mmCIF file of C-alpha atoms in Angstrom:
data_model
loop_
_atom_site.group_PDB
_atom_site.id
_atom_site.type_symbol
_atom_site.label_atom_id
_atom_site.label_comp_id
_atom_site.label_asym_id
_atom_site.label_seq_id
_atom_site.Cartn_x
_atom_site.Cartn_y
_atom_site.Cartn_z
ATOM 1 C CA MET S 220 23.072 0.849 13.918
ATOM 2 C CA THR S 221 22.584 -0.796 17.340
ATOM 3 C CA ILE S 222 19.036 -0.710 18.649
ATOM 4 C CA LEU S 223 17.882 -2.535 21.757
ATOM 5 C CA ASN S 224 14.947 -4.928 21.444
ATOM 6 C CA THR S 225 13.066 -2.907 24.036
ATOM 7 C CA ASP S 226 13.098 0.099 21.738
ATOM 8 C CA PHE S 227 11.285 -1.510 18.818
ATOM 9 C CA LEU S 228 7.726 -0.745 19.970
ATOM 10 C CA ALA S 229 8.660 2.851 20.709
ATOM 11 C CA ILE S 230 10.206 3.246 17.282
ATOM 12 C CA SER S 231 7.129 1.690 15.673
ATOM 13 C CA GLN S 232 4.843 4.194 17.475
ATOM 14 C CA GLN S 233 7.048 7.120 16.387
ATOM 15 C CA ILE S 234 6.875 5.896 12.751
ATOM 16 C CA GLU S 235 3.080 5.447 13.060
ATOM 17 C CA GLN S 236 2.794 9.061 14.232
ATOM 18 C CA LEU S 237 5.056 10.393 11.449
ATOM 19 C CA LEU S 238 2.899 8.672 8.822
ATOM 20 C CA VAL S 239 -0.185 10.605 9.882
ATOM 21 C CA ARG S 240 1.273 13.850 11.180
ATOM 22 C CA GLN S 241 -0.368 15.984 8.438
ATOM 23 C CA ASN S 242 -3.780 14.296 8.888
ATOM 24 C CA LEU S 243 -4.763 15.146 5.350
ATOM 25 C CA ARG S 244 -7.834 12.886 5.200
ATOM 26 C CA GLY S 245 -8.529 11.976 8.779
ATOM 27 C CA MET S 246 -6.042 9.078 9.253
ATOM 28 C CA ALA S 247 -4.750 10.565 12.501
ATOM 29 C CA THR S 248 -8.275 10.156 13.909
ATOM 30 C CA LEU S 249 -8.240 6.479 12.906
ATOM 31 C CA LYS S 250 -4.790 5.643 14.338
ATOM 32 C CA PRO S 251 -5.896 5.524 18.018
ATOM 33 C CA HIS S 252 -8.325 2.765 17.060
ATOM 34 C CA LEU S 253 -5.498 0.497 15.863
ATOM 35 C CA ARG S 254 -3.457 -1.548 18.325
ATOM 36 C CA PRO S 255 -0.073 0.272 18.708
ATOM 37 C CA GLY S 256 2.879 -1.439 17.051
ATOM 38 C CA TYR S 257 1.195 -2.227 13.717
ATOM 39 C CA ILE S 258 4.268 -0.992 11.825
ATOM 40 C CA LEU S 259 6.486 -3.288 13.905
ATOM 41 C CA ARG S 260 4.202 -6.281 13.389
ATOM 42 C CA ALA S 261 3.959 -5.666 9.640
ATOM 43 C CA ALA S 262 7.741 -5.138 9.363
ATOM 44 C CA ARG S 263 8.390 -8.433 11.106
ATOM 45 C CA LEU S 264 6.150 -10.130 8.559
ATOM 46 C CA LEU S 265 8.222 -8.581 5.735
ATOM 47 C CA ASN S 266 11.509 -9.350 7.447
ATOM 48 C CA GLN S 267 10.798 -13.062 7.752
ATOM 49 C CA CYS S 268 9.733 -13.610 4.112
ATOM 50 C CA ARG S 269 12.037 -15.416 1.759
ATOM 51 C CA GLY S 270 9.373 -16.766 -0.561
ATOM 52 C CA THR S 271 6.674 -15.121 -2.669
ATOM 53 C CA VAL S 272 5.059 -11.854 -1.563
ATOM 54 C CA LEU S 273 2.049 -10.484 -3.507
ATOM 55 C CA ILE S 274 1.759 -6.715 -3.668
ATOM 56 C CA GLY S 275 -1.570 -5.554 -4.976
ATOM 57 C CA THR S 276 -1.873 -1.924 -6.134
ATOM 58 C CA GLY S 277 -3.368 0.328 -8.802
ATOM 59 C CA PHE S 278 -6.222 2.826 -8.286
ATOM 60 C CA PRO S 279 -7.854 3.763 -11.593
ATOM 61 C CA VAL S 280 -8.151 7.447 -12.337
ATOM 62 C CA LEU S 281 -9.871 8.388 -15.613
ATOM 63 C CA ASP S 282 -8.361 5.973 -18.153
ATOM 64 C CA THR S 283 -5.017 5.560 -16.450
ATOM 65 C CA PHE S 284 -3.613 4.943 -12.917
ATOM 66 C CA GLU S 285 -2.618 7.223 -10.067
ATOM 67 C CA THR S 286 0.861 7.703 -8.611
ATOM 68 C CA ASP S 287 -0.216 6.844 -5.075
ATOM 69 C CA GLY S 288 0.051 3.126 -4.636
ATOM 70 C CA PRO S 289 2.448 2.116 -7.460
ATOM 71 C CA VAL S 290 5.293 4.236 -6.006
ATOM 72 C CA GLY S 291 4.935 2.487 -2.656
ATOM 73 C CA ALA S 292 4.441 -0.898 -4.312
ATOM 74 C CA ILE S 293 7.720 -0.479 -6.193
ATOM 75 C CA GLY S 294 9.414 0.737 -2.968
ATOM 76 C CA LEU S 295 8.186 -2.432 -1.183
ATOM 77 C CA TYR S 296 9.232 -4.551 -4.183
ATOM 78 C CA GLN S 297 12.775 -3.160 -3.951
ATOM 79 C CA LEU S 298 12.833 -3.665 -0.182
ATOM 80 C CA LEU S 299 11.675 -7.281 -0.425
ATOM 81 C CA LYS S 300 14.282 -7.964 -3.115
ATOM 82 C CA GLN S 301 16.973 -6.728 -0.698
ATOM 83 C CA LEU S 302 15.575 -9.078 1.940
ATOM 84 C CA GLY S 303 15.798 -12.088 -0.378
ATOM 85 C CA ALA S 304 12.100 -12.472 -0.986
ATOM 86 C CA ARG S 305 10.284 -12.903 -4.357
ATOM 87 C CA PRO S 306 7.857 -9.992 -4.753
ATOM 88 C CA ILE S 307 5.186 -9.994 -7.388
ATOM 89 C CA ILE S 308 3.087 -6.900 -8.172
ATOM 90 C CA VAL S 309 -0.594 -7.862 -8.753
ATOM 91 C CA CYS S 310 -2.520 -5.365 -10.867
ATOM 92 C CA GLY S 311 -4.791 -4.834 -13.827
ATOM 93 C CA ASP S 312 -4.344 -2.781 -16.983
ATOM 94 C CA PRO S 313 -3.183 -0.181 -17.764
ATOM 95 C CA LEU S 314 -0.765 -0.460 -14.790
ATOM 96 C CA TYR S 315 0.092 -4.095 -15.568
ATOM 97 C CA SER S 316 1.214 -3.229 -19.125
ATOM 98 C CA ALA S 317 3.236 -0.308 -17.744
ATOM 99 C CA LEU S 318 5.188 -2.383 -15.227
ATOM 100 C CA LYS S 319 5.465 -5.876 -16.648
ATOM 101 C CA ALA S 320 8.712 -5.295 -18.615
ATOM 102 C CA ASP S 321 10.596 -4.160 -15.497
ATOM 103 C CA TYR S 322 8.956 -6.006 -12.593
ATOM 104 C CA GLN S 323 7.559 -9.440 -11.847
ATOM 105 C CA CYS S 324 3.813 -8.904 -12.285
ATOM 106 C CA TYR S 325 0.653 -10.930 -12.180
ATOM 107 C CA GLN S 326 -2.319 -9.656 -14.167
ATOM 108 C CA ILE S 327 -5.859 -9.500 -12.805
ATOM 109 C CA THR S 328 -8.689 -8.701 -15.165
ATOM 110 C CA VAL S 329 -10.429 -5.335 -15.027
ATOM 111 C CA ASN S 330 -14.218 -5.392 -14.602
ATOM 112 C CA GLN S 331 -14.357 -9.120 -13.847
ATOM 113 C CA TYR S 332 -17.017 -9.845 -11.232
ATOM 114 C CA ASP S 333 -17.980 -13.416 -12.056
ATOM 115 C CA ALA S 334 -16.404 -16.138 -9.898
ATOM 116 C CA LEU S 335 -13.961 -13.774 -8.163
ATOM 117 C CA PRO S 336 -13.328 -16.166 -5.238
ATOM 118 C CA VAL S 337 -12.441 -18.890 -7.735
ATOM 119 C CA VAL S 338 -10.087 -16.533 -9.610
ATOM 120 C CA ALA S 339 -8.304 -15.569 -6.376
ATOM 121 C CA SER S 340 -8.155 -19.158 -5.124
ATOM 122 C CA LYS S 341 -6.588 -20.346 -8.346
ATOM 123 C CA ALA S 342 -3.964 -17.554 -8.234
ATOM 124 C CA LEU S 343 -3.154 -18.201 -4.578
ATOM 125 C CA ALA S 344 -2.734 -21.930 -5.274
ATOM 126 C CA GLU S 345 -0.431 -21.168 -8.150
ATOM 127 C CA LEU S 346 1.644 -18.453 -6.539
ATOM 128 C CA GLN S 347 1.756 -19.849 -2.951
ATOM 129 C CA PRO S 348 2.465 -16.499 -1.220
ATOM 130 C CA GLN S 349 3.979 -16.230 2.247
ATOM 131 C CA LEU S 350 2.462 -12.707 2.582
ATOM 132 C CA VAL S 351 -0.115 -10.643 0.749
ATOM 133 C CA ILE S 352 0.055 -6.800 0.760
ATOM 134 C CA SER S 353 -2.469 -4.379 -0.581
ATOM 135 C CA ILE S 354 -1.307 -0.785 -0.954
ATOM 136 C CA GLU S 355 -3.841 1.755 -2.158
ATOM 137 C CA ARG S 356 -6.126 -0.750 -3.846
ATOM 138 C CA PRO S 357 -9.860 -0.139 -3.989
ATOM 139 C CA GLY S 358 -11.773 -2.281 -1.514
ATOM 140 C CA PHE S 359 -15.369 -3.487 -1.830
ATOM 141 C CA ASN S 360 -17.973 -1.239 -0.245
ATOM 142 C CA ASP S 361 -21.126 -2.704 1.292
ATOM 143 C CA GLN S 362 -22.702 -2.788 -2.162
ATOM 144 C CA HIS S 363 -19.867 -5.008 -3.421
ATOM 145 C CA ARG S 364 -18.761 -2.141 -5.647
ATOM 146 C CA TYR S 365 -15.758 0.171 -5.791
ATOM 147 C CA ALA S 366 -15.942 3.932 -5.183
ATOM 148 C CA ASN S 367 -13.247 6.627 -5.392
ATOM 149 C CA MET S 368 -12.631 9.542 -3.014
ATOM 150 C CA ARG S 369 -15.348 11.531 -4.839
ATOM 151 C CA GLY S 370 -17.893 8.755 -4.289
ATOM 152 C CA GLU S 371 -17.949 7.876 -7.981
ATOM 153 C CA ASP S 372 -18.493 4.203 -8.860
ATOM 154 C CA ILE S 373 -15.296 3.081 -10.588
ATOM 155 C CA SER S 374 -16.065 -0.638 -10.644
ATOM 156 C CA LEU S 375 -15.989 -0.847 -14.464
ATOM 157 C CA ARG S 376 -12.338 0.217 -14.413
ATOM 158 C CA CYS S 377 -11.257 -1.821 -11.387
ATOM 159 C CA ALA S 378 -9.642 -5.176 -11.111
ATOM 160 C CA SER S 379 -10.533 -7.009 -7.886
ATOM 161 C CA PHE S 380 -7.875 -7.931 -5.294
ATOM 162 C CA ASP S 381 -10.087 -8.294 -2.214
ATOM 163 C CA TYR S 382 -10.309 -12.065 -2.259
ATOM 164 C CA PHE S 383 -6.514 -12.375 -2.500
ATOM 165 C CA LEU S 384 -6.445 -11.166 1.081
ATOM 166 C CA THR S 385 -9.558 -12.711 2.493
ATOM 167 C CA LEU S 386 -8.928 -16.204 1.066
ATOM 168 C CA ALA S 387 -5.112 -16.301 1.584
ATOM 169 C CA ALA S 388 -3.762 -18.877 4.021
ATOM 170 C CA CYS S 389 -0.898 -16.484 4.855
ATOM 171 C CA PRO S 390 -0.877 -13.105 6.741
ATOM 172 C CA SER S 391 -2.120 -9.961 4.979
ATOM 173 C CA ILE S 392 -1.238 -6.279 5.264
ATOM 174 C CA GLY S 393 -3.523 -3.486 4.077
ATOM 175 C CA ILE S 394 -2.338 0.094 3.487
ATOM 176 C CA GLY S 395 -4.652 3.056 2.935
ATOM 177 C CA ASP S 396 -4.982 6.806 3.329
ATOM 178 C CA GLY S 397 -8.666 7.567 2.912
ATOM 179 C CA GLY S 398 -11.012 4.723 3.997
ATOM 180 C CA ASN S 399 -12.081 3.204 0.683
ATOM 181 C CA GLU S 400 -9.046 0.950 0.378
ATOM 182 C CA ILE S 401 -8.653 -2.848 1.039
ATOM 183 C CA GLY S 402 -8.058 -3.329 4.730
ATOM 184 C CA MET S 403 -10.089 -0.399 5.947
ATOM 185 C CA GLY S 404 -12.887 -2.784 6.825
ATOM 186 C CA ASN S 405 -10.895 -3.320 10.058
ATOM 187 C CA LEU S 406 -12.118 0.162 11.099
ATOM 188 C CA TYR S 407 -15.459 0.200 9.267
ATOM 189 C CA GLN S 408 -17.358 1.993 12.049
ATOM 190 C CA GLN S 409 -14.718 4.706 12.439
ATOM 191 C CA VAL S 410 -14.224 5.147 8.667
ATOM 192 C CA SER S 411 -17.998 5.519 8.296
ATOM 193 C CA GLN S 412 -17.669 8.859 10.120
ATOM 194 C CA LEU S 413 -15.399 10.226 7.384
ATOM 195 C CA ASN S 414 -16.476 11.853 4.143
ATOM 196 C CA ILE S 415 -15.937 8.724 2.061
ATOM 197 C CA THR S 416 -17.634 5.484 0.979
ATOM 198 C CA PRO S 417 -15.910 2.993 3.304
ATOM 199 C CA SER S 418 -14.441 -0.343 2.327
ATOM 200 C CA VAL S 419 -15.649 -3.485 4.104
ATOM 201 C CA THR S 420 -12.648 -5.671 3.206
ATOM 202 C CA GLN S 421 -10.446 -6.556 6.135
ATOM 203 C CA CYS S 422 -6.815 -7.579 6.575
ATOM 204 C CA ASP S 423 -4.574 -8.895 9.386
ATOM 205 C CA GLU S 424 -2.526 -5.692 9.840
ATOM 206 C CA LEU S 425 -3.845 -2.316 8.752
ATOM 207 C CA ILE S 426 -1.482 0.633 8.209
ATOM 208 C CA VAL S 427 -2.836 4.129 7.809
ATOM 209 C CA ALA S 428 -0.835 7.018 6.321
ATOM 210 C CA ASP S 429 -1.343 10.507 4.970
ATOM 211 C CA VAL S 430 -0.268 9.119 1.563
ATOM 212 C CA SER S 431 -0.330 5.372 1.127
ATOM 213 C CA ASN S 432 3.059 5.350 -0.644
ATOM 214 C CA TRP S 433 4.662 6.703 2.529
ATOM 215 C CA ALA S 434 3.812 3.487 4.441
ATOM 216 C CA ALA S 435 6.427 1.741 2.277
ATOM 217 C CA TRP S 436 9.115 4.073 3.646
ATOM 218 C CA GLY S 437 7.844 3.580 7.177
ATOM 219 C CA LEU S 438 8.067 -0.148 6.815
ATOM 220 C CA ALA S 439 11.547 0.091 5.332
ATOM 221 C CA ALA S 440 12.597 2.169 8.347
ATOM 222 C CA MET S 441 11.170 -0.375 10.765
ATOM 223 C CA VAL S 442 12.840 -3.322 8.977
ATOM 224 C CA SER S 443 16.108 -1.296 9.054
ATOM 225 C CA ALA S 444 15.781 -1.022 12.838
ATOM 226 C CA LEU S 445 15.075 -4.768 13.178
ATOM 227 C CA ARG S 446 18.062 -5.674 11.093
ATOM 228 C CA GLY S 447 20.466 -2.992 12.234
ATOM 229 C CA GLU S 448 21.106 -1.745 8.679
ATOM 230 C CA ASP S 449 19.888 1.266 6.689
ATOM 231 C CA LEU S 450 17.526 -0.027 4.035
ATOM 232 C CA LEU S 451 16.209 3.498 3.381
ATOM 233 C CA ALA S 452 19.532 4.681 1.825
ATOM 234 C CA SER S 453 18.428 3.517 -1.603
ATOM 235 C CA ALA S 454 14.863 4.914 -1.362
ATOM 236 C CA ASP S 455 14.295 7.219 -4.356
ATOM 237 C CA PRO S 456 10.624 8.166 -4.726
ATOM 238 C CA LEU S 457 11.418 10.849 -7.269
ATOM 239 C CA ALA S 458 13.003 8.354 -9.661
ATOM 240 C CA ILE S 459 9.942 6.085 -9.277
ATOM 241 C CA LEU S 460 7.630 9.008 -9.918
ATOM 242 C CA GLN S 461 9.549 9.929 -13.047
ATOM 243 C CA TYR S 462 9.382 6.325 -14.236
ATOM 244 C CA LEU S 463 5.606 6.164 -13.690
ATOM 245 C CA SER S 464 5.002 9.624 -15.195
ATOM 246 C CA ALA S 465 6.706 8.515 -18.390
ATOM 247 C CA LYS S 466 4.235 5.590 -18.428
ATOM 248 C CA GLY S 467 1.215 7.941 -18.158
ATOM 249 C CA SER S 468 0.419 8.121 -14.428
ATOM 250 C CA VAL S 469 -1.636 10.983 -12.955
ATOM 251 C CA ASP S 470 -1.945 12.485 -9.486
ATOM 252 C CA GLY S 471 -5.046 11.026 -7.872
ATOM 253 C CA VAL S 472 -6.203 14.426 -6.558
ATOM 254 C CA THR S 473 -5.327 16.802 -9.405
ATOM 255 C CA ARG S 474 -5.668 14.154 -12.165
ATOM 256 C CA LEU S 475 -2.602 15.669 -13.838
ATOM 257 C CA ASN S 476 0.538 13.952 -15.050
ATOM 258 C CA THR S 477 2.875 15.497 -12.500
ATOM 259 C CA LEU S 478 5.643 14.263 -10.167
ATOM 260 C CA THR S 479 3.337 14.522 -7.203
ATOM 261 C CA GLU S 480 1.468 12.249 -4.760
ATOM 262 C CA ASP S 481 -2.125 13.081 -3.793
ATOM 263 C CA GLY S 482 -1.524 16.759 -4.707
ATOM 264 C CA LEU S 483 1.682 17.000 -2.708
ATOM 265 C CA PRO S 484 5.166 17.751 -4.183
ATOM 266 C CA HIS S 485 7.620 14.853 -4.173
ATOM 267 C CA THR S 486 9.727 16.755 -1.592
ATOM 268 C CA GLU S 487 7.114 15.882 1.071
ATOM 269 C CA GLY S 488 7.946 12.220 0.613
ATOM 270 C CA LEU S 489 11.665 13.002 0.684
ATOM 271 C CA GLN S 490 11.253 14.913 3.945
ATOM 272 C CA LEU S 491 9.495 11.943 5.503
ATOM 273 C CA ILE S 492 12.360 9.631 4.405
ATOM 274 C CA THR S 493 14.847 12.116 6.009
ATOM 275 C CA ASP S 494 12.915 12.117 9.278
ATOM 276 C CA LEU S 495 12.557 8.335 9.271
ATOM 277 C CA THR S 496 16.294 7.972 8.688
ATOM 278 C CA LEU S 497 17.055 10.211 11.653
ATOM 279 C CA LEU S 498 14.732 8.098 13.777
ATOM 280 C CA ILE S 499 16.598 4.862 13.097
ATOM 281 C CA LYS S 500 20.175 6.155 13.261
#
């Protein structure tokens, strides 16, 4: 792979378009309000990390966790490992218990709302991250509560990751696909026009996608372009879905234990990876 520096912004914009081409929940209408090149800027943050990177994920559905978020978090974890960084997945139960044997994880407590800034500050001081990423994590709404895509208050089943981004001394990336996720506060006015309870929590670089997981593959493609090597070759979302399904995951839309992401068959994610690979060849 040999890509000229002048092509990076164009590649980034093509990836940004691919990530919202289906416009399942209005993310294509949000994209024009973001400064072009956000995939490139986020990929450069990933590419320069050799220390600790925190990846917050886990959206509670019923008494378990949904597939959207953890798949992408594991994809980012694998990518960062390839880059020589030290990723840590930050989540609450039941996701923490599902992942801790196979991945470096840091547990945050579900339904803990006392002294949250202190909890986050202590964790940040201990872990000393170079970068904090939130992928499909509930973000505070203007009532300081968490709501799902149906508008239901899910605060009792949520662990809080918001302050990990807002108090971090390092850059932060937020990834979402609906408007109620951490980072969507960057576009609060625009998200308020959608049929969702918007999050107010902001981040340094916001990435929107039809399915949050897919942003991980978009970032891997962009880092591949920056480095002149194919880091998407090992991407295997089906294997990750099978791993999570065995741990009790459910689709966030159908609430069923299936190998799907937001109601879409896993082949949709595979098609995106194919198209991204063609883009960076």
